[in-house]
Amino acid sequence: MIEVRPFSTLGGADHGWLKAKHHFSFANYNDMSRMGWGALRVWNDDTISPFTGFDPHGHRDMEIVTYVRKGAITHTDRLGNVGRTEAGDVQVMSAGKGIVHSEYNQEPDDTQIFQIWILPNKRHAEPYWEARNFPKDRNGKLTVLASGRDGDTDALPINQDAAVLGGSFKAGDSTTYNLGKGRYLYLVSTDGKIEVNGTRAESRDGVAIRDLDSVEITALEDTQIVLVDAPDLDSVAA
């Protein structure tokens, strides 16, 4: 199945400094039909105003992946980590048994991010944070950015048999992605129209996929594509 979830149907909130759209139930947005997609629990599309951000707050037992679409995000936490992640790059925060962090846009322009939460396959792990620069010339293909799957040694590690992938595509570029049995795929195009097995999606729409062996993703306009390949909820730690 392929289900397109138009950007206009997403939940969200405008806090002034933060304009957020929620692909799944989050904060004050509650939709029992959109509680997650397999082990993928949260996908937020956030625009953060200059010199503002998320004040220190805590998380526990969640794998949090931030893909920076525009600008940069500056992270600090009480483990002593400090880092600035720029557009096209990724940071991972594994909350484990508990972590307190802040995320600020210290840039003169808006920062746009995808904030992705994945339920872990073990509880109360040691928390950690890491960021990595990825090549910007990955046109026409998907690169594994964060993963807990066997063999994804070049990706940022997470505690789940899941993967976050991203790529830059020009109009006309196409790629095939193979799914395993029982896998859940969720993808978003950041800037342009795409087709997934012939089904069209607009910029920032969510595309939920399962029960397919593979999908062909075609960019109809220049864009970036980000996707999560997640297992079902049986893999989530009790």
C-alpha atoms as a printed R data frame, in Angstrom:
    type eleno elety resid chain resno      x      y       z
1   ATOM     1    CA   MET     A     1  0.000  0.000   0.000
2   ATOM     2    CA   ILE     A     2  0.996  3.612  -0.646
3   ATOM     3    CA   GLU     A     3 -0.836  6.370   1.202
4   ATOM     4    CA   VAL     A     4 -0.088 10.027   0.538
5   ATOM     5    CA   ARG     A     5 -0.685 12.308   3.512
6   ATOM     6    CA   PRO     A     6 -0.932 15.872   2.151
7   ATOM     7    CA   PHE     A     7  0.964 18.558   3.999
8   ATOM     8    CA   SER     A     8 -2.293 20.479   4.426
9   ATOM     9    CA   THR     A     9 -3.774 17.615   6.499
10  ATOM    10    CA   LEU     A    10 -0.929 17.457   9.013
11  ATOM    11    CA   GLY     A    11 -1.330 18.630  12.574
12  ATOM    12    CA   GLY     A    12  0.745 21.456  13.910
13  ATOM    13    CA   ALA     A    13  1.119 24.672  15.821
14  ATOM    14    CA   ASP     A    14  2.425 28.202  15.341
15  ATOM    15    CA   HIS     A    15  4.315 29.359  18.430
16  ATOM    16    CA   GLY     A    16  5.673 32.485  16.784
17  ATOM    17    CA   TRP     A    17  9.321 31.498  17.063
18  ATOM    18    CA   LEU     A    18  8.457 27.922  15.962
19  ATOM    19    CA   LYS     A    19  6.182 26.863  13.143
20  ATOM    20    CA   ALA     A    20  5.687 23.098  13.437
21  ATOM    21    CA   LYS     A    21  3.827 20.533  11.361
22  ATOM    22    CA   HIS     A    22  3.356 17.018  12.742
23  ATOM    23    CA   HIS     A    23  3.086 13.951  10.517
24  ATOM    24    CA   PHE     A    24  2.038 11.930  13.578
25  ATOM    25    CA   SER     A    25  0.278 12.722  16.857
26  ATOM    26    CA   PHE     A    26  2.478 15.017  18.913
27  ATOM    27    CA   ALA     A    27  1.987 17.567  21.718
28  ATOM    28    CA   ASN     A    28 -1.536 18.994  21.334
29  ATOM    29    CA   TYR     A    29 -2.178 17.226  18.019
30  ATOM    30    CA   ASN     A    30 -3.971 13.940  18.641
31  ATOM    31    CA   ASP     A    31 -5.087 11.636  15.834
32  ATOM    32    CA   MET     A    32 -5.475  7.971  16.763
33  ATOM    33    CA   SER     A    33 -5.049  6.990  13.104
34  ATOM    34    CA   ARG     A    34 -1.628  8.683  13.028
35  ATOM    35    CA   MET     A    35  0.188  7.396  16.109
36  ATOM    36    CA   GLY     A    36  3.259  6.283  14.176
37  ATOM    37    CA   TRP     A    37  4.358  4.026  11.351
38  ATOM    38    CA   GLY     A    38  5.884  0.830  12.660
39  ATOM    39    CA   ALA     A    39  8.677  1.838  15.037
40  ATOM    40    CA   LEU     A    40  8.667  5.374  13.603
41  ATOM    41    CA   ARG     A    41  6.833  7.494  16.182
42  ATOM    42    CA   VAL     A    42  7.403 11.185  15.308
43  ATOM    43    CA   TRP     A    43  8.197 13.171  12.176
44  ATOM    44    CA   ASN     A    44  8.052 16.932  12.776
45  ATOM    45    CA   ASP     A    45  8.628 19.537  10.084
46  ATOM    46    CA   ASP     A    46  9.928 22.544  12.055
47  ATOM    47    CA   THR     A    47 10.813 26.098  11.031
48  ATOM    48    CA   ILE     A    48 12.741 27.899  13.786
49  ATOM    49    CA   SER     A    49 13.134 31.680  13.767
50  ATOM    50    CA   PRO     A    50 16.600 33.272  14.051
51  ATOM    51    CA   PHE     A    51 18.212 33.311  17.503
52  ATOM    52    CA   THR     A    52 15.481 31.202  19.096
53  ATOM    53    CA   GLY     A    53 15.085 27.530  19.895
54  ATOM    54    CA   PHE     A    54 14.195 24.774  22.296
55  ATOM    55    CA   ASP     A    55 15.280 25.496  25.857
56  ATOM    56    CA   PRO     A    56 16.808 22.669  27.950
57  ATOM    57    CA   HIS     A    57 14.408 19.746  28.333
58  ATOM    58    CA   GLY     A    58 14.646 16.019  28.840
59  ATOM    59    CA   HIS     A    59 13.971 12.804  26.902
60  ATOM    60    CA   ARG     A    60 14.158  9.117  27.709
61  ATOM    61    CA   ASP     A    61 14.179  5.899  25.657
62  ATOM    62    CA   MET     A    62 13.917  7.445  22.189
63  ATOM    63    CA   GLU     A    63 16.211  7.622  19.152
64  ATOM    64    CA   ILE     A    64 15.986 11.214  17.872
65  ATOM    65    CA   VAL     A    65 17.385 12.005  14.430
66  ATOM    66    CA   THR     A    66 17.534 15.596  13.178
67  ATOM    67    CA   TYR     A    67 17.921 16.244   9.455
68  ATOM    68    CA   VAL     A    68 18.741 19.900   8.778
69  ATOM    69    CA   ARG     A    69 17.046 21.158   5.605
70  ATOM    70    CA   LYS     A    70 18.069 24.803   5.769
71  ATOM    71    CA   GLY     A    71 20.337 26.853   8.030
72  ATOM    72    CA   ALA     A    72 21.891 25.146  11.039
73  ATOM    73    CA   ILE     A    73 20.974 23.865  14.486
74  ATOM    74    CA   THR     A    74 23.229 24.163  17.540
75  ATOM    75    CA   HIS     A    75 22.990 21.400  20.132
76  ATOM    76    CA   THR     A    76 24.110 21.347  23.773
77  ATOM    77    CA   ASP     A    77 23.430 18.720  26.422
78  ATOM    78    CA   ARG     A    78 24.321 17.892  29.999
79  ATOM    79    CA   LEU     A    79 26.690 15.157  28.871
80  ATOM    80    CA   GLY     A    80 28.958 17.969  27.717
81  ATOM    81    CA   ASN     A    81 28.274 17.696  24.002
82  ATOM    82    CA   VAL     A    82 28.152 20.870  21.899
83  ATOM    83    CA   GLY     A    83 27.784 20.908  18.134
84  ATOM    84    CA   ARG     A    84 26.463 22.812  15.129
85  ATOM    85    CA   THR     A    85 24.820 20.808  12.345
86  ATOM    86    CA   GLU     A    86 24.369 22.460   8.949
87  ATOM    87    CA   ALA     A    87 21.913 21.941   6.104
88  ATOM    88    CA   GLY     A    88 22.229 18.497   4.530
89  ATOM    89    CA   ASP     A    89 23.834 17.028   7.626
90  ATOM    90    CA   VAL     A    90 22.424 14.938  10.451
91  ATOM    91    CA   GLN     A    91 22.644 14.605  14.213
92  ATOM    92    CA   VAL     A    92 21.531 11.666  16.359
93  ATOM    93    CA   MET     A    93 20.616 11.840  20.023
94  ATOM    94    CA   SER     A    94 19.972  8.504  21.681
95  ATOM    95    CA   ALA     A    95 18.087  9.459  24.827
96  ATOM    96    CA   GLY     A    96 18.520  6.101  26.547
97  ATOM    97    CA   LYS     A    97 18.132  6.265  30.321
98  ATOM    98    CA   GLY     A    98 17.806 10.043  30.163
99  ATOM    99    CA   ILE     A    99 19.326 13.151  28.624
100 ATOM   100    CA   VAL     A   100 18.690 16.895  28.946
101 ATOM   101    CA   HIS     A   101 19.462 18.997  25.866
102 ATOM   102    CA   SER     A   102 18.722 22.254  24.044
103 ATOM   103    CA   GLU     A   103 18.501 23.022  20.323
104 ATOM   104    CA   TYR     A   104 18.912 26.609  19.073
105 ATOM   105    CA   ASN     A   105 18.956 28.379  15.763
106 ATOM   106    CA   GLN     A   106 21.870 30.747  16.255
107 ATOM   107    CA   GLU     A   107 21.779 31.834  12.611
108 ATOM   108    CA   PRO     A   108 20.485 35.146  11.137
109 ATOM   109    CA   ASP     A   109 17.869 33.332   9.019
110 ATOM   110    CA   ASP     A   110 15.221 30.676   9.586
111 ATOM   111    CA   THR     A   111 16.389 27.113  10.177
112 ATOM   112    CA   GLN     A   112 14.277 24.240   8.884
113 ATOM   113    CA   ILE     A   113 14.604 20.704  10.214
114 ATOM   114    CA   PHE     A   114 12.968 17.316  10.140
115 ATOM   115    CA   GLN     A   115 12.887 15.921  13.666
116 ATOM   116    CA   ILE     A   116 12.418 12.155  13.551
117 ATOM   117    CA   TRP     A   117 11.803  9.943  16.590
118 ATOM   118    CA   ILE     A   118 12.222  6.165  16.437
119 ATOM   119    CA   LEU     A   119 11.246  3.828  19.269
120 ATOM   120    CA   PRO     A   120 14.311  1.847  20.461
121 ATOM   121    CA   ASN     A   121 14.805 -1.907  20.699
122 ATOM   122    CA   LYS     A   122 16.309 -1.642  24.177
123 ATOM   123    CA   ARG     A   123 15.461  0.503  27.169
124 ATOM   124    CA   HIS     A   124 17.664  2.490  29.531
125 ATOM   125    CA   ALA     A   125 20.728  2.402  27.271
126 ATOM   126    CA   GLU     A   126 23.560  4.852  27.818
127 ATOM   127    CA   PRO     A   127 22.604  8.174  26.192
128 ATOM   128    CA   TYR     A   128 24.796  9.718  23.520
129 ATOM   129    CA   TRP     A   129 24.880 12.410  20.839
130 ATOM   130    CA   GLU     A   130 26.765 12.515  17.558
131 ATOM   131    CA   ALA     A   131 26.663 14.551  14.357
132 ATOM   132    CA   ARG     A   132 28.253 13.941  11.003
133 ATOM   133    CA   ASN     A   133 28.880 15.774   7.747
134 ATOM   134    CA   PHE     A   134 27.680 13.954   4.652
135 ATOM   135    CA   PRO     A   135 28.694 14.554   1.016
136 ATOM   136    CA   LYS     A   136 26.462 17.129  -0.655
137 ATOM   137    CA   ASP     A   137 26.945 15.685  -4.151
138 ATOM   138    CA   ARG     A   138 24.856 12.538  -3.591
139 ATOM   139    CA   ASN     A   139 22.609 13.388  -6.545
140 ATOM   140    CA   GLY     A   140 20.200 10.707  -7.674
141 ATOM   141    CA   LYS     A   141 20.802  8.234  -4.873
142 ATOM   142    CA   LEU     A   142 19.914  7.651  -1.252
143 ATOM   143    CA   THR     A   143 22.626  7.600   1.410
144 ATOM   144    CA   VAL     A   144 22.146  5.895   4.778
145 ATOM   145    CA   LEU     A   145 22.484  8.650   7.379
146 ATOM   146    CA   ALA     A   146 21.522  6.939  10.639
147 ATOM   147    CA   SER     A   147 20.966  3.250  11.207
148 ATOM   148    CA   GLY     A   148 20.954  0.329  13.589
149 ATOM   149    CA   ARG     A   149 20.867 -2.252  10.799
150 ATOM   150    CA   ASP     A   150 23.677 -4.733  10.316
151 ATOM   151    CA   GLY     A   151 26.172 -3.563   7.699
152 ATOM   152    CA   ASP     A   152 25.420  0.172   7.835
153 ATOM   153    CA   THR     A   153 28.816  0.942   9.321
154 ATOM   154    CA   ASP     A   154 29.168  4.417   7.776
155 ATOM   155    CA   ALA     A   155 25.948  5.715   9.316
156 ATOM   156    CA   LEU     A   156 25.318  7.354  12.675
157 ATOM   157    CA   PRO     A   157 24.264  4.576  15.080
158 ATOM   158    CA   ILE     A   158 20.794  4.184  16.598
159 ATOM   159    CA   ASN     A   159 19.305  1.524  18.875
160 ATOM   160    CA   GLN     A   160 16.809  0.014  16.452
161 ATOM   161    CA   ASP     A   161 16.751 -2.121  13.310
162 ATOM   162    CA   ALA     A   162 15.806  0.991  11.336
163 ATOM   163    CA   ALA     A   163 17.460  3.440   8.991
164 ATOM   164    CA   VAL     A   164 17.146  7.093   7.996
165 ATOM   165    CA   LEU     A   165 18.240  7.832   4.432
166 ATOM   166    CA   GLY     A   166 18.500 11.031   2.419
167 ATOM   167    CA   GLY     A   167 19.505 12.188  -1.021
168 ATOM   168    CA   SER     A   168 19.512 15.126  -3.412
169 ATOM   169    CA   PHE     A   169 17.638 14.544  -6.659
170 ATOM   170    CA   LYS     A   170 17.347 16.524  -9.864
171 ATOM   171    CA   ALA     A   171 14.176 16.496 -11.937
172 ATOM   172    CA   GLY     A   172 14.047 13.159 -13.760
173 ATOM   173    CA   ASP     A   173 16.292 11.288 -11.325
174 ATOM   174    CA   SER     A   174 14.914  7.949 -10.201
175 ATOM   175    CA   THR     A   175 15.943  5.321  -7.674
176 ATOM   176    CA   THR     A   176 14.579  1.966  -6.542
177 ATOM   177    CA   TYR     A   177 14.390  1.109  -2.851
178 ATOM   178    CA   ASN     A   178 13.889 -2.482  -1.703
179 ATOM   179    CA   LEU     A   179 11.797 -3.214   1.376
180 ATOM   180    CA   GLY     A   180 11.966 -6.344   3.478
181 ATOM   181    CA   LYS     A   181  8.941 -8.267   4.665
182 ATOM   182    CA   GLY     A   182  7.073 -6.499   7.438
183 ATOM   183    CA   ARG     A   183  8.932 -3.212   6.951
184 ATOM   184    CA   TYR     A   184  7.384  0.243   7.137
185 ATOM   185    CA   LEU     A   185  8.630  3.021   4.850
186 ATOM   186    CA   TYR     A   186  7.840  6.709   5.297
187 ATOM   187    CA   LEU     A   187  9.264  9.390   3.033
188 ATOM   188    CA   VAL     A   188  9.028 13.132   2.422
189 ATOM   189    CA   SER     A   189 10.206 15.321  -0.453
190 ATOM   190    CA   THR     A   190 11.477 18.648   0.845
191 ATOM   191    CA   ASP     A   191 11.144 20.954  -2.151
192 ATOM   192    CA   GLY     A   192  9.434 19.417  -5.158
193 ATOM   193    CA   LYS     A   193  6.949 16.959  -6.602
194 ATOM   194    CA   ILE     A   194  7.821 13.255  -6.718
195 ATOM   195    CA   GLU     A   195  6.232  9.978  -7.794
196 ATOM   196    CA   VAL     A   196  6.389  6.731  -5.824
197 ATOM   197    CA   ASN     A   197  5.413  3.759  -7.998
198 ATOM   198    CA   GLY     A   198  3.476  6.237 -10.104
199 ATOM   199    CA   THR     A   199  1.657  7.834  -7.152
200 ATOM   200    CA   ARG     A   200  2.296 11.576  -7.044
201 ATOM   201    CA   ALA     A   201  3.170 13.511  -3.899
202 ATOM   202    CA   GLU     A   202  3.746 17.224  -3.452
203 ATOM   203    CA   SER     A   203  6.534 18.918  -1.547
204 ATOM   204    CA   ARG     A   204  6.404 18.128   2.209
205 ATOM   205    CA   ASP     A   205  3.619 15.549   1.842
206 ATOM   206    CA   GLY     A   206  4.168 12.341   3.786
207 ATOM   207    CA   VAL     A   207  4.160  9.049   1.885
208 ATOM   208    CA   ALA     A   208  3.436  5.946   4.008
209 ATOM   209    CA   ILE     A   209  4.315  2.594   2.448
210 ATOM   210    CA   ARG     A   210  4.118 -1.048   3.529
211 ATOM   211    CA   ASP     A   211  3.444 -4.532   2.116
212 ATOM   212    CA   LEU     A   212  5.516 -3.860  -1.008
213 ATOM   213    CA   ASP     A   213  8.738 -5.538  -2.109
214 ATOM   214    CA   SER     A   214 10.177 -2.366  -3.616
215 ATOM   215    CA   VAL     A   215  9.334  1.175  -4.650
216 ATOM   216    CA   GLU     A   216 10.560  3.345  -7.482
217 ATOM   217    CA   ILE     A   217 10.987  6.972  -6.439
218 ATOM   218    CA   THR     A   218 11.153  9.579  -9.207
219 ATOM   219    CA   ALA     A   219 11.817 13.284  -8.738
220 ATOM   220    CA   LEU     A   220  9.587 15.419 -10.941
221 ATOM   221    CA   GLU     A   221 11.349 18.571  -9.705
222 ATOM   222    CA   ASP     A   222 14.689 19.250  -8.005
223 ATOM   223    CA   THR     A   223 14.391 18.223  -4.371
224 ATOM   224    CA   GLN     A   224 15.811 16.391  -1.400
225 ATOM   225    CA   ILE     A   225 14.170 13.157  -0.293
226 ATOM   226    CA   VAL     A   226 14.334 11.816   3.262
227 ATOM   227    CA   LEU     A   227 12.943  8.426   4.253
228 ATOM   228    CA   VAL     A   228 12.736  6.131   7.245
229 ATOM   229    CA   ASP     A   229 12.785  2.345   6.895
230 ATOM   230    CA   ALA     A   230 11.431  0.940  10.159
231 ATOM   231    CA   PRO     A   231 10.441 -2.460  11.567
232 ATOM   232    CA   ASP     A   232  7.043 -3.173  13.076
233 ATOM   233    CA   LEU     A   233  6.199 -2.558  16.721
234 ATOM   234    CA   ASP     A   234  7.254 -6.083  17.732
235 ATOM   235    CA   SER     A   235 10.853 -4.796  17.635
236 ATOM   236    CA   VAL     A   236 10.203 -2.080  20.228
237 ATOM   237    CA   ALA     A   237 11.505 -2.676  23.746
238 ATOM   238    CA   ALA     A   238  8.761 -3.236  26.301
